[in-house]
PDB file of C-alpha atoms in Angstrom:
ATOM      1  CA  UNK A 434     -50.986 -85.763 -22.361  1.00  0.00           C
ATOM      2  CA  UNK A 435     -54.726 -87.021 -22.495  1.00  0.00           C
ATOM      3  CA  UNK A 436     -55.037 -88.829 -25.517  1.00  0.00           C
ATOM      4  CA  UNK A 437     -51.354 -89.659 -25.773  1.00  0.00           C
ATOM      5  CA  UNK A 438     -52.503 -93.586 -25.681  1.00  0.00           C
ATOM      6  CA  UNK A 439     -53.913 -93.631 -29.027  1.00  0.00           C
ATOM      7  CA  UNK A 440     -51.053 -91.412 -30.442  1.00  0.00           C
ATOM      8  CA  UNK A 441     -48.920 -94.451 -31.582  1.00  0.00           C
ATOM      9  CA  UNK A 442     -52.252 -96.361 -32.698  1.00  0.00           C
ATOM     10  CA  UNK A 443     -53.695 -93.696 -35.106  1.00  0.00           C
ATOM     11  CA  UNK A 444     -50.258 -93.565 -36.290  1.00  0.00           C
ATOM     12  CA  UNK A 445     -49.550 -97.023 -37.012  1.00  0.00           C
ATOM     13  CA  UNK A 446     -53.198 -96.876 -38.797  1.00  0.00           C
ATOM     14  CA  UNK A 447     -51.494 -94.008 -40.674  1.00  0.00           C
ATOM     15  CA  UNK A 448     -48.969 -96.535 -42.135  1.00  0.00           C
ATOM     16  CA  UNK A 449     -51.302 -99.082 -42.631  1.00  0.00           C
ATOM     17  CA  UNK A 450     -53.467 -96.335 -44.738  1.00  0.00           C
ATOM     18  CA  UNK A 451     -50.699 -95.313 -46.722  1.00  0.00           C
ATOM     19  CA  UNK A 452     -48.895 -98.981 -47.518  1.00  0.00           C
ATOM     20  CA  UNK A 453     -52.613 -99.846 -48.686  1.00  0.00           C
ATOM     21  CA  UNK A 454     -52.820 -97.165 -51.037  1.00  0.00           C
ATOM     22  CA  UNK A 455     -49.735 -97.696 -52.355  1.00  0.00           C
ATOM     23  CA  UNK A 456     -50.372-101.565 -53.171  1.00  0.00           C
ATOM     24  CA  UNK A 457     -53.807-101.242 -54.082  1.00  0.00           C
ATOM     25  CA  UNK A 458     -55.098-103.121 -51.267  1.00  0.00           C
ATOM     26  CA  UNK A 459     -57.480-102.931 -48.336  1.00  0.00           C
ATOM     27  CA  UNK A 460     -56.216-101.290 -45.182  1.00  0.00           C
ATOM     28  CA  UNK A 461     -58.453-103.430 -43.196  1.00  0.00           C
ATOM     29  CA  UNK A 462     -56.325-106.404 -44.718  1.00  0.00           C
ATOM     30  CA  UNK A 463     -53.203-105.200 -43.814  1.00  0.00           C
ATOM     31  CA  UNK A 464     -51.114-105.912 -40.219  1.00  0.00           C
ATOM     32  CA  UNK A 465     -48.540-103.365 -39.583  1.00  0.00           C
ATOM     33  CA  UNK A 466     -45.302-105.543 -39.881  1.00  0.00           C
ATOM     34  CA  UNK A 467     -46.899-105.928 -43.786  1.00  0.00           C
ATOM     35  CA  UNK A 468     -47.310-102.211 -44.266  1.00  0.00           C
ATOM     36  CA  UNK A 469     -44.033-101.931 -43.001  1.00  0.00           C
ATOM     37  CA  UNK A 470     -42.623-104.528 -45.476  1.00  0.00           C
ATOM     38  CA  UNK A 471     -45.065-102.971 -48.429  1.00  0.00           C
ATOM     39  CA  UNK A 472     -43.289 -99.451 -47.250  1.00  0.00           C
ATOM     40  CA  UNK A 473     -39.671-100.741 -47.509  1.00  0.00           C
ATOM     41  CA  UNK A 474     -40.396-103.017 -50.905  1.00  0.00           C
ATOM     42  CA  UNK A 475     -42.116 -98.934 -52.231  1.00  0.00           C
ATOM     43  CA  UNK A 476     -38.442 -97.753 -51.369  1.00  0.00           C
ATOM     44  CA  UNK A 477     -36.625-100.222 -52.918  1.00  0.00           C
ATOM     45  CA  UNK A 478     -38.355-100.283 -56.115  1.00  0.00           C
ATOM     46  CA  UNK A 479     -38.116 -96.452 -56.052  1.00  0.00           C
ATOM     47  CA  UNK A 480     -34.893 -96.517 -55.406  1.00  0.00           C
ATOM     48  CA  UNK A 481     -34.300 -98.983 -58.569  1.00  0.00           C
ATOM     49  CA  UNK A 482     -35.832 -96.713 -61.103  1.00  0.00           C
ATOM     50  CA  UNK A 483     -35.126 -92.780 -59.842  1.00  0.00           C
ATOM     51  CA  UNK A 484     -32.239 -91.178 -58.550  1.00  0.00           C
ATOM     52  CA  UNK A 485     -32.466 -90.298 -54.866  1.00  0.00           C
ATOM     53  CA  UNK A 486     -32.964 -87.014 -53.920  1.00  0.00           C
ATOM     54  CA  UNK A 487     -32.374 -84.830 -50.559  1.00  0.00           C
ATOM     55  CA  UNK A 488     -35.573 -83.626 -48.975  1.00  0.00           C
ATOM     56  CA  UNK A 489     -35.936 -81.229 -46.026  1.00  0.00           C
ATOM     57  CA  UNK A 490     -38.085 -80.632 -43.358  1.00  0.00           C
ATOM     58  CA  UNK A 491     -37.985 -78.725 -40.067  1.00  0.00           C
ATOM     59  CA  UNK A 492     -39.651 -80.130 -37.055  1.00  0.00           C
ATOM     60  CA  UNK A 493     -38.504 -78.251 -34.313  1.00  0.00           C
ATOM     61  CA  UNK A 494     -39.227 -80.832 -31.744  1.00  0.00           C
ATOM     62  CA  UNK A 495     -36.691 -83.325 -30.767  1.00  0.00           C
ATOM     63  CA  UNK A 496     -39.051 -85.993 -29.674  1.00  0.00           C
ATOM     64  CA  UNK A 497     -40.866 -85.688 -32.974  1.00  0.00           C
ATOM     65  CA  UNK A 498     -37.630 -85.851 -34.947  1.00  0.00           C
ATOM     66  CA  UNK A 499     -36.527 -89.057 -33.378  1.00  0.00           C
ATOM     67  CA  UNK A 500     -39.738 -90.339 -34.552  1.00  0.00           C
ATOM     68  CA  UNK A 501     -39.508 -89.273 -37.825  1.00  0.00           C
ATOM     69  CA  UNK A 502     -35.440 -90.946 -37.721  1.00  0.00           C
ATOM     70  CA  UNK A 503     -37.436 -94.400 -36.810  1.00  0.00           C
ATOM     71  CA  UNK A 504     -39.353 -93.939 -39.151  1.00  0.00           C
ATOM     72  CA  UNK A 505     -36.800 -93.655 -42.412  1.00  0.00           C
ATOM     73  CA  UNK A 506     -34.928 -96.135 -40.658  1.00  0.00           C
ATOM     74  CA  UNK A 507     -37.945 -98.649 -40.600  1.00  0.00           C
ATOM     75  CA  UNK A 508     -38.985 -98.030 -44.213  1.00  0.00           C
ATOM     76  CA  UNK A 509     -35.174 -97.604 -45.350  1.00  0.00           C
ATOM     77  CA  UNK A 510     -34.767 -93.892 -46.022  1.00  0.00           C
ATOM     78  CA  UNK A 511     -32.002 -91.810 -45.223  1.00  0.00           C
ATOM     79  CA  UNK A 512     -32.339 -89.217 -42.162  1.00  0.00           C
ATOM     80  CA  UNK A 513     -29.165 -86.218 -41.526  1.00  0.00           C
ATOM     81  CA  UNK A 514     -28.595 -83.582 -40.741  1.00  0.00           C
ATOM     82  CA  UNK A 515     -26.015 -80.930 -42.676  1.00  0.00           C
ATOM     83  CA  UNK A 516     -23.761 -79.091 -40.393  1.00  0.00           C
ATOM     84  CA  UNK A 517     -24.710 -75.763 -38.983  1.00  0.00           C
ATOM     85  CA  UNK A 518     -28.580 -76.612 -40.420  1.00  0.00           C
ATOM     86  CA  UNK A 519     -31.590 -77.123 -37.829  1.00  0.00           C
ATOM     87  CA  UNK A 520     -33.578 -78.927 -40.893  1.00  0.00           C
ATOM     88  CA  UNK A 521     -33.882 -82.464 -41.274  1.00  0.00           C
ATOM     89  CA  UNK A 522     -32.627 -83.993 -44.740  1.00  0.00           C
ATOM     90  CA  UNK A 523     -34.162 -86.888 -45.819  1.00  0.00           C
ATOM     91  CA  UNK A 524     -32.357 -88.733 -48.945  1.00  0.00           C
ATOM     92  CA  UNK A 525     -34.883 -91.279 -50.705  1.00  0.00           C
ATOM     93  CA  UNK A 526     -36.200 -90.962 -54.148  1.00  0.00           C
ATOM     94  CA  UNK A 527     -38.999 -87.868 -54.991  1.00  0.00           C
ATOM     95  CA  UNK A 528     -42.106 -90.630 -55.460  1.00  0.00           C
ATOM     96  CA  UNK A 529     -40.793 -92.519 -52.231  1.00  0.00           C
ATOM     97  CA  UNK A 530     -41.066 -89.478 -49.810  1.00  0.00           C
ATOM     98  CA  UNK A 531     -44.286 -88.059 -51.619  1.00  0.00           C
ATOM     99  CA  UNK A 532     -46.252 -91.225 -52.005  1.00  0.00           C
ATOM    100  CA  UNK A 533     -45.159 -92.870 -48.529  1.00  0.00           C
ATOM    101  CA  UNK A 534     -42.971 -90.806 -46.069  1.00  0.00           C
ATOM    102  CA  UNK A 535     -44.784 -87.263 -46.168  1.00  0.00           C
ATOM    103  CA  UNK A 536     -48.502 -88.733 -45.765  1.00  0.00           C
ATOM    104  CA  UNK A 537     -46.839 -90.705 -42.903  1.00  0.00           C
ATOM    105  CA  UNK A 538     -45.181 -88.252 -41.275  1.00  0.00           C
ATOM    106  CA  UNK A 539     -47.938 -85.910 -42.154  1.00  0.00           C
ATOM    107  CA  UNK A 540     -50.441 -88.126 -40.160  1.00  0.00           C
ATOM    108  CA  UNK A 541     -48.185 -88.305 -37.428  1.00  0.00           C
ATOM    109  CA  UNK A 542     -48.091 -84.543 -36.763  1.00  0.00           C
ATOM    110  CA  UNK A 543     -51.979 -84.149 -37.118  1.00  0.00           C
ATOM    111  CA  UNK A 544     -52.329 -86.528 -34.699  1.00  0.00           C
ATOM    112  CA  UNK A 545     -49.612 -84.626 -32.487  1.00  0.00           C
ATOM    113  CA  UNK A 546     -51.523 -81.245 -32.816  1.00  0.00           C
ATOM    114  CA  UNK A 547     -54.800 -82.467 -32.271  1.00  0.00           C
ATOM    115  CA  UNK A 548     -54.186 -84.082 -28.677  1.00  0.00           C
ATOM    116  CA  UNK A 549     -52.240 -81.226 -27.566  1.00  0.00           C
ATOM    117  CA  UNK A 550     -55.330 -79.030 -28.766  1.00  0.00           C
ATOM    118  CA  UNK A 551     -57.417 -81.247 -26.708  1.00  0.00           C
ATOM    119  CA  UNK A 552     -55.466 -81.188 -23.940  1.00  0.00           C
ATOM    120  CA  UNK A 553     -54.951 -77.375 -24.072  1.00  0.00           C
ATOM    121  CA  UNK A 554     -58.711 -76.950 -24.112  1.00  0.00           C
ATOM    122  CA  UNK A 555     -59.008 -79.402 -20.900  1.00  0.00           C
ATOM    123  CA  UNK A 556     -56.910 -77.075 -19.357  1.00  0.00           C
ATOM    124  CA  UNK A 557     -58.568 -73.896 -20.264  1.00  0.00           C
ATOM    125  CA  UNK A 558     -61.862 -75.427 -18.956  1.00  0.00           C
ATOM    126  CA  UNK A 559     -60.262 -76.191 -15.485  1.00  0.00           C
ATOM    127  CA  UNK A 560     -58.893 -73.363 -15.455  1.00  0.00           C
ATOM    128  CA  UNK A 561     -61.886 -71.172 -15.884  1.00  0.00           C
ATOM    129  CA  UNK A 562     -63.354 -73.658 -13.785  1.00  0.00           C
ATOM    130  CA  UNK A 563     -61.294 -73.097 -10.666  1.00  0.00           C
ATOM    131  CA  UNK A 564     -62.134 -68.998 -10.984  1.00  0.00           C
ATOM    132  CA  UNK A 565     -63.130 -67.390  -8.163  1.00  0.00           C
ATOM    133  CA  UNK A 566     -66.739 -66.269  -7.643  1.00  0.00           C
ATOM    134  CA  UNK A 567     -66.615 -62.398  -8.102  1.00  0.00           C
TER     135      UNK A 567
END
């Protein structure tokens, strides 16, 4: 996939994003491995002050949902799945997974969709390029 390069850049930038907005801080301050600790520290004091809950999501893709399982594992969330259920449940507390895991994964997907779009569109082009001349 053209594009596929800066998929794991835009999405790290994601997490940066997100950890600064949660900390009140500058992303351009921020290195990953301390948006990654800022993420986990967000979960922990979540954790300390609301009951966890069970959130789920369907992403149909399995390469997508091992992503999103690294990513609960690196901030510290929970990631099953119920028997006989294609959705994804996520246990972590209701601010943790709307202030810091949904924007995340959120990002993640946009950036999915947009380079397959691109990519689709590449192909359209060569393939209307490649027509015959009637």
């Amino acid at each position: 996939m053209a594009g596929s390069n800066e998929i794991p850049s835009k999405i790290l930038q994601a997490e940066i994003e997100v950890a600064a907005r949660i900390s009140n801080r500058e992303a351009a301050g921020l290195t990953t491995p301390e948006a990654v600790r800022t993420l986990r520290a967000f979960g922990l004091r979540c954790s300390r002050s609301a009951p966890l809950i069970e959130a789920q999501i369907s992403i149909p893709e399995p390469e997508l949902q091992h992503v999103v399982a690294e990513l609960c594992e690196r901030y510290g969330a929970g990631l099953h799945r119920k028997p006989r259920q294609r959705l994804l449940t996520i246990t972590a507390t209701h601010a943790f997974v709307d202030d810091a895991l949904h924007p995340v994964i959120q990002a993640m997907l946009d950036v999915v969709i947009a380079a397959r779009h691109e990519e689709a569109r590449r192909l359209i082009a060569e393939l209307r390029a490649s027509m015959p001349d009637e």
